[in-house]
Structure formats: structure tokens, C-alpha cells
PDB file of C-alpha atoms and ligand atoms in Angstrom:
ATOM      1  CA  MET A  39       2.969 -13.316 -25.716  1.00  0.00           C
ATOM      2  CA  GLY A  40       5.969 -15.679 -25.474  1.00  0.00           C
ATOM      3  CA  ILE A  41       7.670 -16.616 -22.259  1.00  0.00           C
ATOM      4  CA  ASN A  42       8.176 -13.960 -19.636  1.00  0.00           C
ATOM      5  CA  ILE A  43      11.656 -13.913 -18.261  1.00  0.00           C
ATOM      6  CA  SER A  44      11.295 -13.315 -14.559  1.00  0.00           C
ATOM      7  CA  HIS A  45      11.899  -9.673 -13.648  1.00  0.00           C
ATOM      8  CA  ASP A  46      12.295  -8.728 -17.236  1.00  0.00           C
ATOM      9  CA  ILE A  47       9.709  -6.638 -18.930  1.00  0.00           C
ATOM     10  CA  ASP A  48       7.372  -8.173 -21.477  1.00  0.00           C
ATOM     11  CA  LYS A  49       9.377  -8.027 -24.680  1.00  0.00           C
ATOM     12  CA  SER A  50       6.273  -7.886 -26.856  1.00  0.00           C
ATOM     13  CA  LEU A  51       5.604  -4.410 -25.450  1.00  0.00           C
ATOM     14  CA  ASN A  52       9.150  -3.366 -26.164  1.00  0.00           C
ATOM     15  CA  LEU A  53       9.084  -0.902 -23.273  1.00  0.00           C
ATOM     16  CA  SER A  54      11.521  -0.445 -20.429  1.00  0.00           C
ATOM     17  CA  PHE A  55      10.335  -0.419 -16.831  1.00  0.00           C
ATOM     18  CA  ASN A  56      10.682   3.365 -16.849  1.00  0.00           C
ATOM     19  CA  GLU A  57       8.563   3.776 -19.938  1.00  0.00           C
ATOM     20  CA  TYR A  58       5.919   1.387 -18.662  1.00  0.00           C
ATOM     21  CA  GLU A  59       5.799   3.186 -15.319  1.00  0.00           C
ATOM     22  CA  MET A  60       5.320   6.476 -17.124  1.00  0.00           C
ATOM     23  CA  LYS A  61       2.281   4.952 -18.818  1.00  0.00           C
ATOM     24  CA  MET A  62       0.971   3.808 -15.441  1.00  0.00           C
ATOM     25  CA  ARG A  63       1.370   7.293 -14.002  1.00  0.00           C
ATOM     26  CA  ASP A  64      -0.457   8.790 -17.012  1.00  0.00           C
ATOM     27  CA  TYR A  65      -3.273   6.290 -16.560  1.00  0.00           C
ATOM     28  CA  ALA A  66      -3.486   7.197 -12.869  1.00  0.00           C
ATOM     29  CA  ILE A  67      -3.750  10.921 -13.654  1.00  0.00           C
ATOM     30  CA  GLU A  68      -6.339  10.412 -16.399  1.00  0.00           C
ATOM     31  CA  ASN A  69      -8.456   8.164 -14.219  1.00  0.00           C
ATOM     32  CA  SER A  70      -7.932   9.980 -10.905  1.00  0.00           C
ATOM     33  CA  VAL A  71      -6.294   6.971  -9.275  1.00  0.00           C
ATOM     34  CA  PRO A  72      -4.526   8.144  -6.103  1.00  0.00           C
ATOM     35  CA  ILE A  73      -1.140   6.436  -6.542  1.00  0.00           C
ATOM     36  CA  ILE A  74       1.671   7.235  -4.156  1.00  0.00           C
ATOM     37  CA  THR A  75       3.716  10.426  -4.691  1.00  0.00           C
ATOM     38  CA  ASP A  76       7.292  10.243  -6.021  1.00  0.00           C
ATOM     39  CA  GLU A  77       8.568  11.358  -2.652  1.00  0.00           C
ATOM     40  CA  GLY A  78       6.484   8.729  -0.869  1.00  0.00           C
ATOM     41  CA  LEU A  79       7.751   6.111  -3.258  1.00  0.00           C
ATOM     42  CA  ARG A  80      11.396   6.926  -2.563  1.00  0.00           C
ATOM     43  CA  PHE A  81      10.700   6.710   1.151  1.00  0.00           C
ATOM     44  CA  LEU A  82       8.886   3.400   0.700  1.00  0.00           C
ATOM     45  CA  GLU A  83      11.737   1.937  -1.348  1.00  0.00           C
ATOM     46  CA  ASP A  84      14.390   3.133   1.123  1.00  0.00           C
ATOM     47  CA  THR A  85      12.397   1.712   4.032  1.00  0.00           C
ATOM     48  CA  ILE A  86      12.006  -1.647   2.321  1.00  0.00           C
ATOM     49  CA  LYS A  87      15.742  -1.868   1.764  1.00  0.00           C
ATOM     50  CA  LYS A  88      16.613  -0.590   5.234  1.00  0.00           C
ATOM     51  CA  TYR A  89      14.504  -3.260   6.963  1.00  0.00           C
ATOM     52  CA  ASN A  90      15.366  -5.877   4.338  1.00  0.00           C
ATOM     53  CA  VAL A  91      11.699  -6.578   3.696  1.00  0.00           C
ATOM     54  CA  LYS A  92      11.192  -9.781   1.678  1.00  0.00           C
ATOM     55  CA  THR A  93       7.470 -10.374   2.147  1.00  0.00           C
ATOM     56  CA  ILE A  94       4.869  -7.627   2.333  1.00  0.00           C
ATOM     57  CA  LEU A  95       1.108  -7.321   2.473  1.00  0.00           C
ATOM     58  CA  GLU A  96      -0.248  -4.248   0.714  1.00  0.00           C
ATOM     59  CA  ILE A  97      -3.804  -3.136   1.356  1.00  0.00           C
ATOM     60  CA  GLY A  98      -4.977  -1.069  -1.619  1.00  0.00           C
ATOM     61  CA  THR A  99      -3.457  -2.214  -4.921  1.00  0.00           C
ATOM     62  CA  ALA A 100      -5.115   0.280  -7.267  1.00  0.00           C
ATOM     63  CA  ILE A 101      -3.293  -0.292 -10.603  1.00  0.00           C
ATOM     64  CA  GLY A 102      -0.332  -2.108  -9.075  1.00  0.00           C
ATOM     65  CA  TYR A 103       2.048   0.837  -9.229  1.00  0.00           C
ATOM     66  CA  SER A 104       3.333   0.807  -5.655  1.00  0.00           C
ATOM     67  CA  ALA A 105       3.241  -3.011  -5.643  1.00  0.00           C
ATOM     68  CA  GLU A 106       5.597  -3.328  -8.603  1.00  0.00           C
ATOM     69  CA  ARG A 107       7.970  -0.696  -7.211  1.00  0.00           C
ATOM     70  CA  ILE A 108       8.007  -2.423  -3.826  1.00  0.00           C
ATOM     71  CA  SER A 109       8.642  -5.765  -5.455  1.00  0.00           C
ATOM     72  CA  ARG A 110      11.581  -4.513  -7.477  1.00  0.00           C
ATOM     73  CA  ALA A 111      13.100  -2.492  -4.623  1.00  0.00           C
ATOM     74  CA  ASN A 112      14.411  -5.574  -2.832  1.00  0.00           C
ATOM     75  CA  ASP A 113      13.131  -8.626  -4.730  1.00  0.00           C
ATOM     76  CA  VAL A 114      10.087  -8.622  -2.458  1.00  0.00           C
ATOM     77  CA  CYS A 115       7.216 -11.102  -2.572  1.00  0.00           C
ATOM     78  CA  VAL A 116       4.079  -8.934  -2.498  1.00  0.00           C
ATOM     79  CA  TYR A 117       0.539  -9.903  -1.523  1.00  0.00           C
ATOM     80  CA  THR A 118      -1.800  -7.053  -2.370  1.00  0.00           C
ATOM     81  CA  ILE A 119      -5.537  -6.649  -1.899  1.00  0.00           C
ATOM     82  CA  GLU A 120      -7.989  -4.680  -4.073  1.00  0.00           C
ATOM     83  CA  ARG A 121     -11.780  -4.626  -3.967  1.00  0.00           C
ATOM     84  CA  VAL A 122     -12.649  -2.666  -7.146  1.00  0.00           C
ATOM     85  CA  ASP A 123     -12.742  -4.881 -10.229  1.00  0.00           C
ATOM     86  CA  SER A 124     -11.562  -2.249 -12.743  1.00  0.00           C
ATOM     87  CA  MET A 125      -8.511  -1.579 -10.540  1.00  0.00           C
ATOM     88  CA  TYR A 126      -7.894  -5.273  -9.994  1.00  0.00           C
ATOM     89  CA  ASN A 127      -7.978  -5.989 -13.736  1.00  0.00           C
ATOM     90  CA  GLU A 128      -5.698  -3.053 -14.541  1.00  0.00           C
ATOM     91  CA  ALA A 129      -3.252  -4.211 -11.858  1.00  0.00           C
ATOM     92  CA  LEU A 130      -3.212  -7.770 -13.177  1.00  0.00           C
ATOM     93  CA  LYS A 131      -2.567  -6.507 -16.697  1.00  0.00           C
ATOM     94  CA  ASN A 132       0.293  -4.280 -15.563  1.00  0.00           C
ATOM     95  CA  ILE A 133       1.921  -6.901 -13.356  1.00  0.00           C
ATOM     96  CA  LYS A 134       1.785  -9.424 -16.160  1.00  0.00           C
ATOM     97  CA  ALA A 135       3.242  -6.971 -18.676  1.00  0.00           C
ATOM     98  CA  LEU A 136       6.060  -6.205 -16.260  1.00  0.00           C
ATOM     99  CA  GLY A 137       6.812  -9.919 -15.879  1.00  0.00           C
ATOM    100  CA  LEU A 138       6.158  -9.852 -12.137  1.00  0.00           C
ATOM    101  CA  SER A 139       3.261 -12.287 -11.843  1.00  0.00           C
ATOM    102  CA  ASP A 140       5.392 -14.734  -9.889  1.00  0.00           C
ATOM    103  CA  LYS A 141       6.317 -12.098  -7.270  1.00  0.00           C
ATOM    104  CA  ILE A 142       3.042 -10.183  -6.858  1.00  0.00           C
ATOM    105  CA  HIS A 143      -0.174 -11.914  -5.824  1.00  0.00           C
ATOM    106  CA  VAL A 144      -3.253  -9.751  -6.263  1.00  0.00           C
ATOM    107  CA  ILE A 145      -6.260 -10.696  -4.140  1.00  0.00           C
ATOM    108  CA  PHE A 146      -9.604  -9.438  -5.426  1.00  0.00           C
ATOM    109  CA  LYS A 147     -11.568  -8.898  -2.200  1.00  0.00           C
ATOM    110  CA  ASP A 148     -12.445  -6.355   0.404  1.00  0.00           C
ATOM    111  CA  ALA A 149      -9.422  -6.336   2.693  1.00  0.00           C
ATOM    112  CA  LEU A 150     -11.650  -6.899   5.700  1.00  0.00           C
ATOM    113  CA  GLU A 151     -12.676 -10.235   4.147  1.00  0.00           C
ATOM    114  CA  ALA A 152      -9.344 -11.400   2.755  1.00  0.00           C
ATOM    115  CA  TYR A 153      -7.692 -12.699   5.905  1.00  0.00           C
ATOM    116  CA  PRO A 154      -8.213 -16.387   4.968  1.00  0.00           C
ATOM    117  CA  ASP A 155      -6.173 -15.771   1.797  1.00  0.00           C
ATOM    118  CA  VAL A 156      -3.036 -14.924   3.774  1.00  0.00           C
ATOM    119  CA  GLU A 157      -3.597 -16.567   7.128  1.00  0.00           C
ATOM    120  CA  ASN A 158      -0.631 -18.908   6.614  1.00  0.00           C
ATOM    121  CA  VAL A 159       1.792 -16.223   5.422  1.00  0.00           C
ATOM    122  CA  MET A 160       4.049 -14.285   7.780  1.00  0.00           C
ATOM    123  CA  PHE A 161       5.068 -10.793   6.666  1.00  0.00           C
ATOM    124  CA  ASP A 162       8.087  -8.556   7.212  1.00  0.00           C
ATOM    125  CA  ALA A 163       5.902  -5.546   6.503  1.00  0.00           C
ATOM    126  CA  LEU A 164       2.348  -4.333   5.994  1.00  0.00           C
ATOM    127  CA  PHE A 165       1.628  -1.340   3.766  1.00  0.00           C
ATOM    128  CA  ILE A 166      -1.759   0.202   4.496  1.00  0.00           C
ATOM    129  CA  ASP A 167      -2.987   2.447   1.684  1.00  0.00           C
ATOM    130  CA  ALA A 168      -6.760   1.906   1.305  1.00  0.00           C
ATOM    131  CA  ALA A 169      -9.983   3.318   2.801  1.00  0.00           C
ATOM    132  CA  LYS A 170      -8.875   5.876   5.390  1.00  0.00           C
ATOM    133  CA  GLY A 171     -11.731   5.113   7.769  1.00  0.00           C
ATOM    134  CA  GLN A 172     -10.656   1.482   8.137  1.00  0.00           C
ATOM    135  CA  TYR A 173      -6.956   1.746   8.922  1.00  0.00           C
ATOM    136  CA  LYS A 174      -7.404   0.519  12.473  1.00  0.00           C
ATOM    137  CA  HIS A 175      -9.446  -2.483  11.341  1.00  0.00           C
ATOM    138  CA  PHE A 176      -6.850  -3.385   8.718  1.00  0.00           C
ATOM    139  CA  PHE A 177      -4.068  -3.035  11.255  1.00  0.00           C
ATOM    140  CA  GLU A 178      -5.771  -5.220  13.858  1.00  0.00           C
ATOM    141  CA  LEU A 179      -6.739  -7.891  11.362  1.00  0.00           C
ATOM    142  CA  TYR A 180      -3.336  -8.354   9.749  1.00  0.00           C
ATOM    143  CA  GLU A 181      -0.835  -7.534  12.500  1.00  0.00           C
ATOM    144  CA  LYS A 182      -1.239 -11.143  13.676  1.00  0.00           C
ATOM    145  CA  ASN A 183       0.782 -12.103  10.611  1.00  0.00           C
ATOM    146  CA  LEU A 184       3.517  -9.524  11.115  1.00  0.00           C
ATOM    147  CA  LYS A 185       6.842 -10.886  12.324  1.00  0.00           C
ATOM    148  CA  LYS A 186       8.461  -9.512  15.461  1.00  0.00           C
ATOM    149  CA  GLY A 187      10.642  -6.587  14.368  1.00  0.00           C
ATOM    150  CA  GLY A 188       8.405  -6.195  11.317  1.00  0.00           C
ATOM    151  CA  ILE A 189       7.001  -2.846  10.237  1.00  0.00           C
ATOM    152  CA  VAL A 190       3.639  -1.345   9.399  1.00  0.00           C
ATOM    153  CA  ILE A 191       3.873   1.477   6.866  1.00  0.00           C
ATOM    154  CA  CYS A 192       0.829   3.719   6.469  1.00  0.00           C
ATOM    155  CA  ASP A 193       0.232   6.203   3.675  1.00  0.00           C
ATOM    156  CA  ASN A 194      -1.966   9.326   3.652  1.00  0.00           C
ATOM    157  CA  MET A 195      -1.649   9.827   7.398  1.00  0.00           C
ATOM    158  CA  SER A 196      -2.085  13.594   6.937  1.00  0.00           C
ATOM    159  CA  PHE A 197      -5.163  12.984   4.798  1.00  0.00           C
ATOM    160  CA  HIS A 198      -4.512  15.882   2.411  1.00  0.00           C
ATOM    161  CA  GLY A 199      -4.129  18.324   5.296  1.00  0.00           C
ATOM    162  CA  PHE A 200      -7.666  17.733   6.584  1.00  0.00           C
ATOM    163  CA  LEU A 201      -6.423  16.652   9.999  1.00  0.00           C
ATOM    164  CA  ASP A 202      -5.353  20.247  10.653  1.00  0.00           C
ATOM    165  CA  LYS A 203      -8.535  21.882   9.391  1.00  0.00           C
ATOM    166  CA  ASP A 204     -11.588  23.066  11.254  1.00  0.00           C
ATOM    167  CA  PRO A 205     -14.062  20.130  11.383  1.00  0.00           C
ATOM    168  CA  SER A 206     -17.065  22.488  11.427  1.00  0.00           C
ATOM    169  CA  LEU A 207     -16.222  23.462   7.828  1.00  0.00           C
ATOM    170  CA  MET A 208     -16.329  19.859   6.607  1.00  0.00           C
ATOM    171  CA  SER A 209     -19.132  17.705   5.303  1.00  0.00           C
ATOM    172  CA  ARG A 210     -20.444  15.154   7.730  1.00  0.00           C
ATOM    173  CA  SER A 211     -18.837  12.199   5.960  1.00  0.00           C
ATOM    174  CA  LEU A 212     -15.468  13.943   5.716  1.00  0.00           C
ATOM    175  CA  ARG A 213     -15.680  14.819   9.408  1.00  0.00           C
ATOM    176  CA  GLY A 214     -16.316  11.139  10.151  1.00  0.00           C
ATOM    177  CA  LEU A 215     -13.243  10.076   8.181  1.00  0.00           C
ATOM    178  CA  VAL A 216     -11.059  12.686   9.863  1.00  0.00           C
ATOM    179  CA  ARG A 217     -12.254  11.503  13.272  1.00  0.00           C
ATOM    180  CA  LYS A 218     -11.442   7.876  12.405  1.00  0.00           C
ATOM    181  CA  LEU A 219      -7.978   8.783  11.188  1.00  0.00           C
ATOM    182  CA  ARG A 220      -7.360  10.796  14.370  1.00  0.00           C
ATOM    183  CA  ASP A 221      -8.476   7.773  16.391  1.00  0.00           C
ATOM    184  CA  PHE A 222      -6.005   5.677  14.429  1.00  0.00           C
ATOM    185  CA  HIS A 223      -3.176   8.087  15.309  1.00  0.00           C
ATOM    186  CA  ASP A 224      -4.162   7.748  18.984  1.00  0.00           C
ATOM    187  CA  PHE A 225      -4.328   3.993  18.648  1.00  0.00           C
ATOM    188  CA  LEU A 226      -0.765   3.896  17.269  1.00  0.00           C
ATOM    189  CA  ASN A 227       0.586   6.370  19.803  1.00  0.00           C
ATOM    190  CA  ASN A 228      -0.849   4.389  22.715  1.00  0.00           C
ATOM    191  CA  ASN A 229      -0.063   0.932  21.379  1.00  0.00           C
ATOM    192  CA  PRO A 230       2.493  -0.692  23.719  1.00  0.00           C
ATOM    193  CA  ASN A 231       3.482  -3.277  21.102  1.00  0.00           C
ATOM    194  CA  TYR A 232       4.697  -0.791  18.497  1.00  0.00           C
ATOM    195  CA  ASP A 233       7.047   2.178  18.196  1.00  0.00           C
ATOM    196  CA  THR A 234       5.588   4.612  15.695  1.00  0.00           C
ATOM    197  CA  THR A 235       7.282   7.482  13.884  1.00  0.00           C
ATOM    198  CA  TYR A 236       5.513   9.940  11.582  1.00  0.00           C
ATOM    199  CA  TYR A 237       7.117  11.452   8.510  1.00  0.00           C
ATOM    200  CA  GLU A 238       6.070  14.561   6.602  1.00  0.00           C
ATOM    201  CA  ILE A 239       6.515  12.832   3.295  1.00  0.00           C
ATOM    202  CA  GLY A 240       4.005  12.924   0.472  1.00  0.00           C
ATOM    203  CA  ASP A 241       0.602  12.944   2.149  1.00  0.00           C
ATOM    204  CA  GLY A 242       2.087  11.900   5.500  1.00  0.00           C
ATOM    205  CA  MET A 243       3.515   8.466   6.203  1.00  0.00           C
ATOM    206  CA  SER A 244       4.155   6.482   9.354  1.00  0.00           C
ATOM    207  CA  ILE A 245       6.265   3.514  10.317  1.00  0.00           C
ATOM    208  CA  SER A 246       5.341   1.359  13.296  1.00  0.00           C
ATOM    209  CA  ILE A 247       7.921  -1.195  14.397  1.00  0.00           C
ATOM    210  CA  LYS A 248       6.606  -4.298  16.145  1.00  0.00           C
ATOM    211  CA  LYS A 249       8.482  -4.862  19.407  1.00  0.00           C
TER     212      LYS A 249
HETATM  213  N1  SAH B 213      -1.122   1.602  -3.288  1.00  0.00           N
HETATM  214  C1  SAH B 213      -1.535   2.224  -4.549  1.00  0.00           C
HETATM  215  C2  SAH B 213      -2.665   3.219  -4.360  1.00  0.00           C
HETATM  216  C3  SAH B 213      -3.868   2.666  -3.671  1.00  0.00           C
HETATM  217  S1  SAH B 213      -5.259   3.745  -3.783  1.00  0.00           S
HETATM  218  C4  SAH B 213      -0.337   2.963  -5.145  1.00  0.00           C
HETATM  219  O1  SAH B 213       0.254   3.797  -4.443  1.00  0.00           O
HETATM  220  O2  SAH B 213       0.000   2.723  -6.301  1.00  0.00           O
HETATM  221  C5  SAH B 213      -6.352   2.911  -2.709  1.00  0.00           C
HETATM  222  C6  SAH B 213      -6.982   1.648  -3.291  1.00  0.00           C
HETATM  223  O3  SAH B 213      -7.520   0.927  -2.194  1.00  0.00           O
HETATM  224  C7  SAH B 213      -8.137   1.927  -4.246  1.00  0.00           C
HETATM  225  O4  SAH B 213      -7.889   1.267  -5.464  1.00  0.00           O
HETATM  226  C8  SAH B 213      -9.346   1.330  -3.539  1.00  0.00           C
HETATM  227  O5  SAH B 213     -10.252   0.707  -4.427  1.00  0.00           O
HETATM  228  C9  SAH B 213      -8.720   0.300  -2.619  1.00  0.00           C
HETATM  229  N2  SAH B 213      -9.471   0.010  -1.397  1.00  0.00           N
HETATM  230  C10 SAH B 213     -10.044   0.900  -0.551  1.00  0.00           C
HETATM  231  N3  SAH B 213     -10.612   0.268   0.483  1.00  0.00           N
HETATM  232  C11 SAH B 213     -10.394  -1.069   0.294  1.00  0.00           C
HETATM  233  C12 SAH B 213     -10.750  -2.237   1.016  1.00  0.00           C
HETATM  234  N4  SAH B 213     -11.470  -2.175   2.148  1.00  0.00           N
HETATM  235  N5  SAH B 213     -10.354  -3.427   0.538  1.00  0.00           N
HETATM  236  C13 SAH B 213      -9.633  -3.507  -0.618  1.00  0.00           C
HETATM  237  N6  SAH B 213      -9.278  -2.437  -1.343  1.00  0.00           N
HETATM  238  C14 SAH B 213      -9.659  -1.232  -0.904  1.00  0.00           C
HETATM  239 MG1   MG B 214      -1.905   6.499  -0.712  1.00  0.00          MG
END
């Protein structure tokens, strides 16, 4: 393997970042991994630069695609949590190959049980991109470690358009998820400690700024 030069791609693979990312996107399509859209990614990268984010907690690593893009957008230190072992292993492999192991820490746990792993770390941003029914729980658990003026970015806030559809046409479990995501919107809108803005980007994104 040789020595990885920090922020340089693994030379033994002889691939550029772009080529490696293309492979990650192909893997995601083949394995139905819901990685962020290109549009969402651009928004995420712009936001990270705009708020000069240097430390972030991501909930929902999947294969490490958004994590590596976040990290490289502004030399960000990323903590990211994943509960599925096949995803975790794929993410570790990718992060290592990209030479980013010193900047991206992957935690293999359910995010609702991973608080002790980060309790001493303060974050400039949280990026919530995991189980849609648990967004509020994630938010409440980790906002304690968000700096004043820090931001919470949420992905899939439109939930593939389901929020606008007739609930009586949905399965019971889908209806439950939609209700929880609606509750989360209400929670953000009525939260006196945050200013939240919604963006029609990708599958719907939001930014909540901690006052
Ligand atoms: N952020 C990634 C995509 C994440 S997909 C990207 O854009 O590249 C959502 C991931 O969250 C899945 O891999 C899923 O296994 C994980 N996940 C869902 N609920 C979780 C939880 N409670 N704790 C940890 N990981 C979770
Ligand atoms: Mg997403």
C-alpha cells in the first residue's frame, strides 16, 4: 500500500479523485445506496464554505461519498455515523483509498447510541441524512454539541415528494414516516433557538442556524 500522502489519492490505485468518485457513484447505483444528488452536493459544498465549517458530524455515512466531498470542500474534520456493517466497511475502504483516514472518523453504531463517541467534540455543523423517522431525535441528541452560530443541514426534507401526497394512498409505515417528517418540520419552524430555511434542492434540504 505504501504511505498515504495526506489529501492525496492512494497512488496504488492510480485514480484521480474524479475517477474514484465516479466508481463510488456507480457502486451506489448498482447497490441502490441513496447518496446525495449532484445538486445537493453543490449546495452542501457551498454551504460548508460559506459558514467556514471546519468540524462536522454527519449522521448517515453510507459509502462515505458525501463525507469525502464535505471533507475536501474546506479541509473539514468529519465525524460520521453508520449502523449497517456493509456500508461501514465500504466507507472505510473508500476513505482509506482516498487518503482521508486522518480527516474522516467513521463510527460504526446506531446514531442514537453514538453520543458518547463525540460527547467531547464541538461541531460547526451537523448533517442529518439517515432514517427519516428519527430526524428529531438526532437533532435533539447532537445539538448540544453544536456551537453557537453553527448550522444543522438536513437532507431529504421533501421525502421524494411524499409530503405533498394524499396520506390515504400510502402504506401504514410510509404514512408513519411522513407524519414524523412533518412533525420535524413543525419542530424546526417553532424552535426559538434556530432560524430555519428550506431549499428546493435535490430531495429538499434545510439549514437551521443556531442563535
Ligand atoms: N450521506 C450519504 C448517504 C446516506 S444514506 C451520502 O450522501 O453519500 C443513509 C444512511 O444512513 C444509510 O447508509 C443507513 O444505513 C444509515 N442510517 C439510517 N439510520 C441510521 C441510524 N439510526 N444510525 C446510523 N446510521 C443510520
Ligand atoms: Mg440523503
